[in-house]
């Protein structure tokens, strides 16, 4: 007899609960900048200061961004109405792709519905069985899944270890190869050693691909991201991904590359061909957001000031954070129950911080993933630090976080 699916999922759910890994969605009924009205199980709302969003520059509610979206929606409609290659490719998409390419100094940019699908598209279109893809162990799930779906050989190296990357490339010398890394790591907040990785890719003739979901808009001159911040360009990093749903406050993603690469993706990537184009109103919102991100240096400066304030305040209070200079500031908790208890204690004090647990992070690596935004005020950061101090004392926290598991 076949094993029953319903029994299996029941057992898996019970196991997740026992391990403190169950997850549930919270309903946000209103947003006002970094403040969210969050509903509890009874449907009662409570305003919380959000310290877990990816809206790093506070662009998602900017007037120019929402106005562009409304204008385009009222003229052009809500939906994408077709795939890009049939009838969905709109002048708004074209304008956004041009603006993005100009921003990063890349020959071409190609829009996708999301970062997750863009990663699937890149690897499926470029790699095939027999090829090699070398990746950082802490890479985003979409990069790992993309390599698996492409059917290539996937080799992973220890986090941020450029020598490890080189060793993995050397160990499989024959096939066509890609080296792929997050620019800013989504759960750790640190930046990949891009210059050393670029060198490893070059000497091993591998195509270097940087997924800069969390770096774009935030790092580098004009917010051009982690690659530009490392003083690298298209010569060293021929393929880059940026997402529009994080610092740009909108939705979607873009792949940067030369004419041949982008044309190949547009004609052959199944997650590009067989899906509806991004709605033009969203592309218009992204275009307005990119223009703001390019010129509003004060947003990056304000964010950098808040990051510095948070890190220094945490150090004074003996709260040990993972080493990160980005807007992602993880407080390692180790076990799941402790991360959940800390998050709950923060919520009673009016703060929303997500407890990130395995399998999103390695076993024993549960953490509070605290994210800062240009929309926060100094006082928000100071009050969060006080709340963190009280919460960790109440929970009997170790003041020195456990070592990050390898
Ligand atoms: C969020 C994220 C993605 C996925 O992007 P979406 O547009 O949210 O689908 C891909 N890569 C990294 C590193 C991310 O952090």
mmCIF file of C-alpha atoms and ligand atoms in Angstrom:
data_model
loop_
_atom_site.group_PDB
_atom_site.id
_atom_site.type_symbol
_atom_site.label_atom_id
_atom_site.label_comp_id
_atom_site.label_asym_id
_atom_site.label_seq_id
_atom_site.Cartn_x
_atom_site.Cartn_y
_atom_site.Cartn_z
ATOM 1 C CA UNK A 1 0.000 0.000 0.000
ATOM 2 C CA UNK A 2 1.179 3.516 -0.727
ATOM 3 C CA UNK A 3 2.139 5.746 2.202
ATOM 4 C CA UNK A 4 -0.622 8.307 2.713
ATOM 5 C CA UNK A 5 0.147 11.920 1.896
ATOM 6 C CA UNK A 6 -2.169 13.363 4.556
ATOM 7 C CA UNK A 7 -0.502 11.295 7.283
ATOM 8 C CA UNK A 8 2.912 12.378 6.156
ATOM 9 C CA UNK A 9 2.132 16.077 6.197
ATOM 10 C CA UNK A 10 0.506 15.720 9.611
ATOM 11 C CA UNK A 11 3.646 14.089 10.968
ATOM 12 C CA UNK A 12 5.814 16.765 9.408
ATOM 13 C CA UNK A 13 3.709 19.524 10.956
ATOM 14 C CA UNK A 14 3.927 17.860 14.375
ATOM 15 C CA UNK A 15 7.685 17.644 13.984
ATOM 16 C CA UNK A 16 7.974 21.328 13.040
ATOM 17 C CA UNK A 17 5.972 22.277 16.135
ATOM 18 C CA UNK A 18 8.105 20.072 18.396
ATOM 19 C CA UNK A 19 11.297 21.638 17.025
ATOM 20 C CA UNK A 20 10.038 25.220 17.302
ATOM 21 C CA UNK A 21 10.081 25.510 13.515
ATOM 22 C CA UNK A 22 6.425 26.077 12.791
ATOM 23 C CA UNK A 23 5.626 29.316 11.030
ATOM 24 C CA UNK A 24 2.612 31.468 10.691
ATOM 25 C CA UNK A 25 1.746 34.612 8.841
ATOM 26 C CA UNK A 26 0.796 37.797 10.637
ATOM 27 C CA UNK A 27 -1.809 40.051 9.127
ATOM 28 C CA UNK A 28 -0.853 43.677 8.662
ATOM 29 C CA UNK A 29 -3.976 45.752 8.346
ATOM 30 C CA UNK A 30 -2.289 49.119 7.867
ATOM 31 C CA UNK A 31 1.141 50.516 7.138
ATOM 32 C CA UNK A 32 2.402 53.958 7.899
ATOM 33 C CA UNK A 33 6.119 54.208 7.170
ATOM 34 C CA UNK A 34 7.940 51.854 9.530
ATOM 35 C CA UNK A 35 4.813 51.470 11.672
ATOM 36 C CA UNK A 36 2.469 48.562 11.059
ATOM 37 C CA UNK A 37 -0.921 47.766 12.523
ATOM 38 C CA UNK A 38 -0.580 44.030 13.149
ATOM 39 C CA UNK A 39 -3.546 41.820 14.002
ATOM 40 C CA UNK A 40 -3.420 39.203 16.738
ATOM 41 C CA UNK A 41 -5.258 35.873 16.759
ATOM 42 C CA UNK A 42 -8.481 37.612 17.840
ATOM 43 C CA UNK A 43 -8.263 40.165 15.047
ATOM 44 C CA UNK A 44 -7.291 42.975 17.413
ATOM 45 C CA UNK A 45 -4.719 45.351 15.993
ATOM 46 C CA UNK A 46 -1.616 46.771 17.604
ATOM 47 C CA UNK A 47 0.811 49.277 16.105
ATOM 48 C CA UNK A 48 4.371 47.936 16.037
ATOM 49 C CA UNK A 49 7.595 49.528 14.854
ATOM 50 C CA UNK A 50 8.771 47.270 12.068
ATOM 51 C CA UNK A 51 12.388 46.137 12.289
ATOM 52 C CA UNK A 52 12.124 43.227 9.872
ATOM 53 C CA UNK A 53 11.193 44.660 6.491
ATOM 54 C CA UNK A 54 13.493 44.960 3.479
ATOM 55 C CA UNK A 55 12.271 48.481 2.639
ATOM 56 C CA UNK A 56 15.754 49.768 3.513
ATOM 57 C CA UNK A 57 15.396 53.179 1.903
ATOM 58 C CA UNK A 58 11.763 53.734 2.872
ATOM 59 C CA UNK A 59 10.772 53.978 -0.797
ATOM 60 C CA UNK A 60 7.690 51.738 -0.758
ATOM 61 C CA UNK A 61 5.425 54.527 0.450
ATOM 62 C CA UNK A 62 7.081 57.477 -1.252
ATOM 63 C CA UNK A 63 4.609 59.692 -3.025
ATOM 64 C CA UNK A 64 6.494 59.700 -6.342
ATOM 65 C CA UNK A 65 6.529 55.891 -6.320
ATOM 66 C CA UNK A 66 2.865 55.306 -5.473
ATOM 67 C CA UNK A 67 1.751 58.133 -7.739
ATOM 68 C CA UNK A 68 3.601 56.626 -10.720
ATOM 69 C CA UNK A 69 1.869 53.346 -9.994
ATOM 70 C CA UNK A 70 -1.590 54.932 -9.779
ATOM 71 C CA UNK A 71 -1.115 57.002 -12.929
ATOM 72 C CA UNK A 72 0.014 54.041 -14.969
ATOM 73 C CA UNK A 73 -2.744 51.825 -13.589
ATOM 74 C CA UNK A 74 -5.441 54.314 -14.494
ATOM 75 C CA UNK A 75 -4.079 54.756 -18.038
ATOM 76 C CA UNK A 76 -2.832 51.269 -18.849
ATOM 77 C CA UNK A 77 -4.705 48.930 -16.542
ATOM 78 C CA UNK A 78 -3.718 46.635 -13.721
ATOM 79 C CA UNK A 79 -2.285 43.540 -15.331
ATOM 80 C CA UNK A 80 0.554 42.465 -17.578
ATOM 81 C CA UNK A 81 -1.969 40.927 -20.069
ATOM 82 C CA UNK A 82 0.555 38.579 -21.702
ATOM 83 C CA UNK A 83 4.106 37.339 -21.641
ATOM 84 C CA UNK A 84 6.864 39.696 -22.790
ATOM 85 C CA UNK A 85 7.390 37.844 -26.058
ATOM 86 C CA UNK A 86 3.735 37.765 -27.008
ATOM 87 C CA UNK A 87 2.130 41.121 -26.220
ATOM 88 C CA UNK A 88 3.053 42.035 -22.631
ATOM 89 C CA UNK A 89 6.198 44.083 -23.249
ATOM 90 C CA UNK A 90 5.158 47.653 -22.481
ATOM 91 C CA UNK A 91 6.990 50.956 -22.950
ATOM 92 C CA UNK A 92 7.148 51.212 -19.137
ATOM 93 C CA UNK A 93 9.159 47.960 -19.026
ATOM 94 C CA UNK A 94 11.463 49.266 -21.742
ATOM 95 C CA UNK A 95 12.017 52.563 -19.908
ATOM 96 C CA UNK A 96 12.723 50.735 -16.646
ATOM 97 C CA UNK A 97 15.204 48.352 -18.289
ATOM 98 C CA UNK A 98 17.043 51.303 -19.861
ATOM 99 C CA UNK A 99 17.161 53.237 -16.596
ATOM 100 C CA UNK A 100 18.436 50.186 -14.712
ATOM 101 C CA UNK A 101 21.141 49.419 -17.288
ATOM 102 C CA UNK A 102 22.249 53.044 -17.223
ATOM 103 C CA UNK A 103 22.345 53.008 -13.412
ATOM 104 C CA UNK A 104 24.647 50.003 -13.214
ATOM 105 C CA UNK A 105 26.615 50.779 -16.349
ATOM 106 C CA UNK A 106 25.591 47.418 -17.814
ATOM 107 C CA UNK A 107 24.948 46.870 -21.512
ATOM 108 C CA UNK A 108 21.480 45.396 -21.004
ATOM 109 C CA UNK A 109 18.910 44.727 -18.301
ATOM 110 C CA UNK A 110 16.079 42.196 -18.421
ATOM 111 C CA UNK A 111 13.051 42.359 -16.131
ATOM 112 C CA UNK A 112 11.581 39.383 -14.293
ATOM 113 C CA UNK A 113 8.532 38.891 -12.131
ATOM 114 C CA UNK A 114 10.620 38.173 -9.030
ATOM 115 C CA UNK A 115 14.144 37.471 -7.879
ATOM 116 C CA UNK A 116 13.283 33.860 -7.253
ATOM 117 C CA UNK A 117 12.130 33.269 -10.829
ATOM 118 C CA UNK A 118 15.028 35.306 -12.225
ATOM 119 C CA UNK A 119 17.519 32.987 -10.541
ATOM 120 C CA UNK A 120 15.702 29.939 -11.870
ATOM 121 C CA UNK A 121 15.757 31.517 -15.331
ATOM 122 C CA UNK A 122 19.439 32.415 -15.333
ATOM 123 C CA UNK A 123 20.654 28.986 -14.355
ATOM 124 C CA UNK A 124 18.176 27.041 -16.412
ATOM 125 C CA UNK A 125 19.019 29.028 -19.528
ATOM 126 C CA UNK A 126 22.791 29.050 -19.065
ATOM 127 C CA UNK A 127 23.697 25.773 -17.376
ATOM 128 C CA UNK A 128 22.938 22.205 -18.291
ATOM 129 C CA UNK A 129 23.716 18.726 -16.987
ATOM 130 C CA UNK A 130 27.471 18.212 -16.901
ATOM 131 C CA UNK A 131 28.162 21.911 -16.199
ATOM 132 C CA UNK A 132 29.436 23.102 -12.827
ATOM 133 C CA UNK A 133 27.919 25.666 -10.485
ATOM 134 C CA UNK A 134 29.948 26.666 -7.435
ATOM 135 C CA UNK A 135 28.103 28.481 -4.656
ATOM 136 C CA UNK A 136 28.534 29.889 -1.162
ATOM 137 C CA UNK A 137 26.874 27.682 1.473
ATOM 138 C CA UNK A 138 24.854 30.649 2.720
ATOM 139 C CA UNK A 139 23.477 31.595 -0.704
ATOM 140 C CA UNK A 140 19.785 32.340 -1.042
ATOM 141 C CA UNK A 141 17.509 29.331 -1.506
ATOM 142 C CA UNK A 142 16.588 30.461 -5.022
ATOM 143 C CA UNK A 143 20.209 30.165 -6.199
ATOM 144 C CA UNK A 144 20.547 26.692 -4.747
ATOM 145 C CA UNK A 145 17.229 25.537 -6.207
ATOM 146 C CA UNK A 146 18.103 27.126 -9.537
ATOM 147 C CA UNK A 147 21.260 25.033 -9.840
ATOM 148 C CA UNK A 148 19.361 21.904 -8.846
ATOM 149 C CA UNK A 149 16.695 22.545 -11.477
ATOM 150 C CA UNK A 150 19.297 23.235 -14.135
ATOM 151 C CA UNK A 151 20.607 19.731 -13.496
ATOM 152 C CA UNK A 152 24.232 20.866 -13.334
ATOM 153 C CA UNK A 153 26.787 19.716 -10.759
ATOM 154 C CA UNK A 154 26.410 21.905 -7.656
ATOM 155 C CA UNK A 155 29.400 22.374 -5.344
ATOM 156 C CA UNK A 156 29.198 24.568 -2.254
ATOM 157 C CA UNK A 157 32.011 26.208 -0.322
ATOM 158 C CA UNK A 158 32.159 27.447 3.287
ATOM 159 C CA UNK A 159 30.574 30.840 3.821
ATOM 160 C CA UNK A 160 32.563 33.745 2.349
ATOM 161 C CA UNK A 161 35.586 31.516 1.682
ATOM 162 C CA UNK A 162 37.095 32.592 -1.642
ATOM 163 C CA UNK A 163 39.843 29.957 -1.387
ATOM 164 C CA UNK A 164 37.127 27.374 -0.891
ATOM 165 C CA UNK A 165 35.455 28.627 -4.063
ATOM 166 C CA UNK A 166 38.705 28.339 -5.970
ATOM 167 C CA UNK A 167 39.262 24.788 -4.669
ATOM 168 C CA UNK A 168 35.782 23.735 -5.766
ATOM 169 C CA UNK A 169 36.328 25.193 -9.237
ATOM 170 C CA UNK A 170 39.716 23.502 -9.547
ATOM 171 C CA UNK A 171 38.337 20.168 -8.460
ATOM 172 C CA UNK A 172 36.023 19.990 -11.487
ATOM 173 C CA UNK A 173 38.167 21.552 -14.225
ATOM 174 C CA UNK A 174 36.553 20.374 -17.461
ATOM 175 C CA UNK A 175 33.029 21.677 -17.771
ATOM 176 C CA UNK A 176 31.594 25.127 -18.362
ATOM 177 C CA UNK A 177 31.321 26.734 -14.926
ATOM 178 C CA UNK A 178 29.518 29.462 -13.031
ATOM 179 C CA UNK A 179 30.475 30.928 -9.656
ATOM 180 C CA UNK A 180 27.433 32.381 -7.890
ATOM 181 C CA UNK A 181 27.138 34.319 -4.660
ATOM 182 C CA UNK A 182 24.821 36.642 -2.798
ATOM 183 C CA UNK A 183 26.358 40.154 -2.756
ATOM 184 C CA UNK A 184 25.010 40.958 0.700
ATOM 185 C CA UNK A 185 23.972 37.751 2.462
ATOM 186 C CA UNK A 186 20.285 37.852 3.213
ATOM 187 C CA UNK A 187 20.367 36.285 6.680
ATOM 188 C CA UNK A 188 23.874 37.281 7.841
ATOM 189 C CA UNK A 189 24.104 40.794 6.429
ATOM 190 C CA UNK A 190 27.789 40.519 5.527
ATOM 191 C CA UNK A 191 29.181 41.245 2.073
ATOM 192 C CA UNK A 192 30.780 38.501 -0.038
ATOM 193 C CA UNK A 193 34.551 38.813 -0.706
ATOM 194 C CA UNK A 194 33.706 39.903 -4.244
ATOM 195 C CA UNK A 195 37.160 40.929 -5.414
ATOM 196 C CA UNK A 196 38.728 37.627 -4.406
ATOM 197 C CA UNK A 197 35.816 35.659 -5.819
ATOM 198 C CA UNK A 198 36.083 37.584 -9.093
ATOM 199 C CA UNK A 199 39.736 36.622 -9.276
ATOM 200 C CA UNK A 200 38.948 32.954 -8.597
ATOM 201 C CA UNK A 201 36.305 33.034 -11.330
ATOM 202 C CA UNK A 202 38.716 34.661 -13.764
ATOM 203 C CA UNK A 203 41.597 32.245 -13.274
ATOM 204 C CA UNK A 204 39.167 29.337 -13.524
ATOM 205 C CA UNK A 205 37.280 30.777 -16.522
ATOM 206 C CA UNK A 206 33.993 30.592 -14.693
ATOM 207 C CA UNK A 207 31.176 33.094 -15.234
ATOM 208 C CA UNK A 208 30.776 35.154 -12.082
ATOM 209 C CA UNK A 209 27.179 35.802 -11.040
ATOM 210 C CA UNK A 210 26.318 38.112 -8.132
ATOM 211 C CA UNK A 211 22.809 38.187 -6.682
ATOM 212 C CA UNK A 212 22.689 41.641 -5.144
ATOM 213 C CA UNK A 213 19.139 41.538 -3.789
ATOM 214 C CA UNK A 214 20.156 43.290 -0.568
ATOM 215 C CA UNK A 215 22.979 45.478 -1.856
ATOM 216 C CA UNK A 216 21.262 47.323 -4.694
ATOM 217 C CA UNK A 217 20.152 50.810 -3.724
ATOM 218 C CA UNK A 218 22.002 50.641 -0.422
ATOM 219 C CA UNK A 219 25.701 50.135 -1.167
ATOM 220 C CA UNK A 220 28.143 51.815 -3.504
ATOM 221 C CA UNK A 221 28.131 55.115 -5.332
ATOM 222 C CA UNK A 222 24.578 56.135 -6.351
ATOM 223 C CA UNK A 223 23.418 52.946 -4.621
ATOM 224 C CA UNK A 224 24.762 50.818 -7.469
ATOM 225 C CA UNK A 225 25.254 47.897 -5.090
ATOM 226 C CA UNK A 226 27.918 45.629 -3.690
ATOM 227 C CA UNK A 227 29.681 45.041 -7.016
ATOM 228 C CA UNK A 228 30.199 48.759 -7.607
ATOM 229 C CA UNK A 229 31.155 49.214 -3.942
ATOM 230 C CA UNK A 230 33.941 46.645 -4.497
ATOM 231 C CA UNK A 231 35.047 48.680 -7.531
ATOM 232 C CA UNK A 232 34.124 45.892 -9.885
ATOM 233 C CA UNK A 233 32.111 46.165 -13.067
ATOM 234 C CA UNK A 234 30.706 44.149 -15.925
ATOM 235 C CA UNK A 235 34.183 42.999 -16.955
ATOM 236 C CA UNK A 236 34.623 41.068 -13.696
ATOM 237 C CA UNK A 237 30.948 40.366 -12.983
ATOM 238 C CA UNK A 238 29.286 39.739 -16.335
ATOM 239 C CA UNK A 239 26.026 38.674 -14.760
ATOM 240 C CA UNK A 240 24.180 40.366 -11.910
ATOM 241 C CA UNK A 241 20.767 40.200 -10.323
ATOM 242 C CA UNK A 242 18.994 42.984 -8.498
ATOM 243 C CA UNK A 243 15.565 42.752 -6.947
ATOM 244 C CA UNK A 244 13.061 45.578 -7.033
ATOM 245 C CA UNK A 245 11.147 44.413 -3.956
ATOM 246 C CA UNK A 246 13.721 45.247 -1.319
ATOM 247 C CA UNK A 247 15.487 48.629 -1.122
ATOM 248 C CA UNK A 248 13.510 49.808 -4.150
ATOM 249 C CA UNK A 249 10.244 49.226 -2.322
ATOM 250 C CA UNK A 250 8.435 47.795 -5.344
ATOM 251 C CA UNK A 251 8.301 44.318 -6.854
ATOM 252 C CA UNK A 252 10.140 42.312 -9.488
ATOM 253 C CA UNK A 253 13.764 41.727 -10.410
ATOM 254 C CA UNK A 254 16.305 42.501 -13.086
ATOM 255 C CA UNK A 255 19.229 40.613 -14.582
ATOM 256 C CA UNK A 256 22.144 42.627 -15.979
ATOM 257 C CA UNK A 257 24.434 41.322 -18.671
ATOM 258 C CA UNK A 258 25.773 41.907 -22.150
ATOM 259 C CA UNK A 259 23.621 41.803 -25.290
ATOM 260 C CA UNK A 260 24.296 38.164 -26.037
ATOM 261 C CA UNK A 261 23.579 36.926 -22.502
ATOM 262 C CA UNK A 262 20.397 38.935 -22.123
ATOM 263 C CA UNK A 263 19.122 38.002 -25.584
ATOM 264 C CA UNK A 264 19.771 34.358 -24.776
ATOM 265 C CA UNK A 265 17.821 34.633 -21.513
ATOM 266 C CA UNK A 266 14.931 36.452 -23.174
ATOM 267 C CA UNK A 267 14.627 33.820 -25.877
ATOM 268 C CA UNK A 268 15.276 30.646 -23.939
ATOM 269 C CA UNK A 269 14.653 30.996 -20.199
ATOM 270 C CA UNK A 270 11.454 29.122 -19.456
ATOM 271 C CA UNK A 271 10.620 31.233 -16.355
ATOM 272 C CA UNK A 272 10.781 34.269 -18.686
ATOM 273 C CA UNK A 273 8.927 32.858 -21.678
ATOM 274 C CA UNK A 274 6.049 31.185 -19.954
ATOM 275 C CA UNK A 275 4.918 33.780 -17.491
ATOM 276 C CA UNK A 276 2.929 37.006 -17.567
ATOM 277 C CA UNK A 277 4.860 40.261 -17.813
ATOM 278 C CA UNK A 278 5.242 42.336 -14.657
ATOM 279 C CA UNK A 279 2.223 44.684 -14.441
ATOM 280 C CA UNK A 280 3.149 48.055 -16.011
ATOM 281 C CA UNK A 281 2.037 49.979 -12.881
ATOM 282 C CA UNK A 282 4.663 48.057 -10.893
ATOM 283 C CA UNK A 283 7.310 48.809 -13.506
ATOM 284 C CA UNK A 284 6.361 52.488 -13.294
ATOM 285 C CA UNK A 285 6.657 52.381 -9.498
ATOM 286 C CA UNK A 286 10.083 50.761 -9.833
ATOM 287 C CA UNK A 287 11.215 53.386 -12.320
ATOM 288 C CA UNK A 288 10.252 56.185 -9.941
ATOM 289 C CA UNK A 289 11.973 54.317 -7.090
ATOM 290 C CA UNK A 290 15.198 53.851 -9.074
ATOM 291 C CA UNK A 291 15.306 57.561 -9.864
ATOM 292 C CA UNK A 292 14.883 58.397 -6.178
ATOM 293 C CA UNK A 293 17.445 55.791 -5.117
ATOM 294 C CA UNK A 294 19.987 57.258 -7.533
ATOM 295 C CA UNK A 295 19.683 60.826 -6.393
ATOM 296 C CA UNK A 296 18.552 60.677 -2.756
ATOM 297 C CA UNK A 297 21.966 60.202 -1.183
ATOM 298 C CA UNK A 298 20.482 61.320 2.110
ATOM 299 C CA UNK A 299 18.549 58.061 2.363
ATOM 300 C CA UNK A 300 21.769 56.021 2.285
ATOM 301 C CA UNK A 301 23.472 58.458 4.632
ATOM 302 C CA UNK A 302 20.602 58.323 7.068
ATOM 303 C CA UNK A 303 20.545 54.534 6.928
ATOM 304 C CA UNK A 304 24.317 54.363 7.470
ATOM 305 C CA UNK A 305 23.930 56.620 10.511
ATOM 306 C CA UNK A 306 21.218 54.386 11.960
ATOM 307 C CA UNK A 307 23.278 51.230 11.344
ATOM 308 C CA UNK A 308 26.223 52.820 13.124
ATOM 309 C CA UNK A 309 24.031 53.979 16.018
ATOM 310 C CA UNK A 310 22.528 50.514 16.383
ATOM 311 C CA UNK A 311 25.878 48.718 16.296
ATOM 312 C CA UNK A 312 27.494 51.060 18.797
ATOM 313 C CA UNK A 313 24.492 50.912 21.112
ATOM 314 C CA UNK A 314 24.479 47.109 20.936
ATOM 315 C CA UNK A 315 28.192 46.953 21.746
ATOM 316 C CA UNK A 316 27.720 49.272 24.767
ATOM 317 C CA UNK A 317 24.957 47.018 26.044
ATOM 318 C CA UNK A 318 26.919 43.810 25.499
ATOM 319 C CA UNK A 319 24.532 42.524 22.845
ATOM 320 C CA UNK A 320 26.648 40.616 20.389
ATOM 321 C CA UNK A 321 25.652 40.926 16.791
ATOM 322 C CA UNK A 322 27.015 39.026 13.824
ATOM 323 C CA UNK A 323 29.692 41.060 12.022
ATOM 324 C CA UNK A 324 27.722 43.124 9.519
ATOM 325 C CA UNK A 325 27.853 46.701 8.290
ATOM 326 C CA UNK A 326 24.696 46.420 6.245
ATOM 327 C CA UNK A 327 21.072 47.170 7.088
ATOM 328 C CA UNK A 328 20.751 43.520 8.131
ATOM 329 C CA UNK A 329 21.925 43.185 11.739
ATOM 330 C CA UNK A 330 21.458 39.641 13.058
ATOM 331 C CA UNK A 331 21.432 38.856 16.773
ATOM 332 C CA UNK A 332 22.336 35.199 17.070
ATOM 333 C CA UNK A 333 20.205 33.252 19.569
ATOM 334 C CA UNK A 334 21.241 29.671 18.847
ATOM 335 C CA UNK A 335 18.140 27.725 19.721
ATOM 336 C CA UNK A 336 14.727 28.272 18.216
ATOM 337 C CA UNK A 337 12.823 28.655 21.477
ATOM 338 C CA UNK A 338 15.088 31.470 22.596
ATOM 339 C CA UNK A 339 14.731 33.326 19.311
ATOM 340 C CA UNK A 340 10.948 32.997 19.515
ATOM 341 C CA UNK A 341 10.854 34.136 23.155
ATOM 342 C CA UNK A 342 12.953 37.190 22.352
ATOM 343 C CA UNK A 343 10.761 38.112 19.400
ATOM 344 C CA UNK A 344 7.646 37.738 21.558
ATOM 345 C CA UNK A 345 9.146 39.875 24.328
ATOM 346 C CA UNK A 346 10.020 42.582 21.794
ATOM 347 C CA UNK A 347 6.492 42.517 20.469
ATOM 348 C CA UNK A 348 5.033 43.206 23.910
ATOM 349 C CA UNK A 349 7.264 46.293 23.911
ATOM 350 C CA UNK A 350 5.978 47.435 20.539
ATOM 351 C CA UNK A 351 8.601 46.111 18.115
ATOM 352 C CA UNK A 352 8.293 43.693 15.258
ATOM 353 C CA UNK A 353 11.426 41.615 14.671
ATOM 354 C CA UNK A 354 11.287 38.220 13.004
ATOM 355 C CA UNK A 355 12.839 35.133 14.588
ATOM 356 C CA UNK A 356 14.596 33.405 11.701
ATOM 357 C CA UNK A 357 15.035 29.684 12.243
ATOM 358 C CA UNK A 358 16.215 26.611 10.334
ATOM 359 C CA UNK A 359 15.903 25.657 7.552
ATOM 360 C CA UNK A 360 16.249 29.325 6.530
ATOM 361 C CA UNK A 361 19.493 29.412 8.549
ATOM 362 C CA UNK A 362 21.734 26.492 9.582
ATOM 363 C CA UNK A 363 20.809 24.236 12.495
ATOM 364 C CA UNK A 364 21.649 26.044 15.754
ATOM 365 C CA UNK A 365 21.758 29.377 13.912
ATOM 366 C CA UNK A 366 18.361 30.786 14.963
ATOM 367 C CA UNK A 367 18.504 34.543 15.180
ATOM 368 C CA UNK A 368 16.659 37.791 15.291
ATOM 369 C CA UNK A 369 17.135 39.333 11.881
ATOM 370 C CA UNK A 370 16.943 43.005 12.716
ATOM 371 C CA UNK A 371 16.734 45.270 9.686
ATOM 372 C CA UNK A 372 17.073 49.034 9.648
ATOM 373 C CA UNK A 373 15.471 51.499 7.292
ATOM 374 C CA UNK A 374 15.977 55.135 6.404
ATOM 375 C CA UNK A 375 12.385 55.483 7.644
ATOM 376 C CA UNK A 376 13.457 54.828 11.247
ATOM 377 C CA UNK A 377 14.285 57.667 13.609
ATOM 378 C CA UNK A 378 17.221 57.648 16.020
ATOM 379 C CA UNK A 379 14.702 57.280 18.849
ATOM 380 C CA UNK A 380 13.247 54.109 17.273
ATOM 381 C CA UNK A 381 16.718 52.556 17.295
ATOM 382 C CA UNK A 382 17.415 53.643 20.878
ATOM 383 C CA UNK A 383 14.103 52.255 22.086
ATOM 384 C CA UNK A 384 14.702 48.979 20.246
ATOM 385 C CA UNK A 385 18.103 48.668 21.949
ATOM 386 C CA UNK A 386 16.493 49.218 25.360
ATOM 387 C CA UNK A 387 13.808 46.667 24.585
ATOM 388 C CA UNK A 388 16.430 44.153 23.403
ATOM 389 C CA UNK A 389 18.436 44.639 26.579
ATOM 390 C CA UNK A 390 15.407 44.140 28.823
ATOM 391 C CA UNK A 391 14.106 41.220 26.809
ATOM 392 C CA UNK A 392 17.414 39.378 26.845
ATOM 393 C CA UNK A 393 17.812 39.944 30.576
ATOM 394 C CA UNK A 394 14.280 38.688 31.209
ATOM 395 C CA UNK A 395 14.894 35.594 29.120
ATOM 396 C CA UNK A 396 18.228 34.920 30.776
ATOM 397 C CA UNK A 397 20.038 35.456 27.568
ATOM 398 C CA UNK A 398 23.661 34.655 27.183
ATOM 399 C CA UNK A 399 25.167 38.038 26.540
ATOM 400 C CA UNK A 400 27.690 36.464 24.246
ATOM 401 C CA UNK A 401 26.092 34.709 21.409
ATOM 402 C CA UNK A 402 27.064 31.127 20.625
ATOM 403 C CA UNK A 403 29.495 30.583 17.770
ATOM 404 C CA UNK A 404 27.887 30.419 14.369
ATOM 405 C CA UNK A 405 27.681 26.817 13.254
ATOM 406 C CA UNK A 406 29.933 25.972 10.325
HETATM 407 C C1 LIG B 1 14.894 38.040 -1.631
HETATM 408 C C2 LIG B 1 15.971 37.395 -2.405
HETATM 409 C C3 LIG B 1 15.705 36.809 -3.656
HETATM 410 C C4 LIG B 1 14.313 36.677 -4.170
HETATM 411 O O1 LIG B 1 13.829 37.892 -4.653
HETATM 412 P P1 LIG B 1 12.256 38.105 -4.756
HETATM 413 O O2 LIG B 1 12.103 39.238 -5.695
HETATM 414 O O3 LIG B 1 11.785 38.406 -3.371
HETATM 415 O O4 LIG B 1 11.676 36.825 -5.281
HETATM 416 C C5 LIG B 1 16.759 36.310 -4.368
HETATM 417 N N1 LIG B 1 18.013 36.354 -3.884
HETATM 418 C C6 LIG B 1 18.301 36.884 -2.689
HETATM 419 C C7 LIG B 1 19.720 36.905 -2.214
HETATM 420 C C8 LIG B 1 17.279 37.415 -1.902
HETATM 421 O O5 LIG B 1 17.558 37.916 -0.704
#
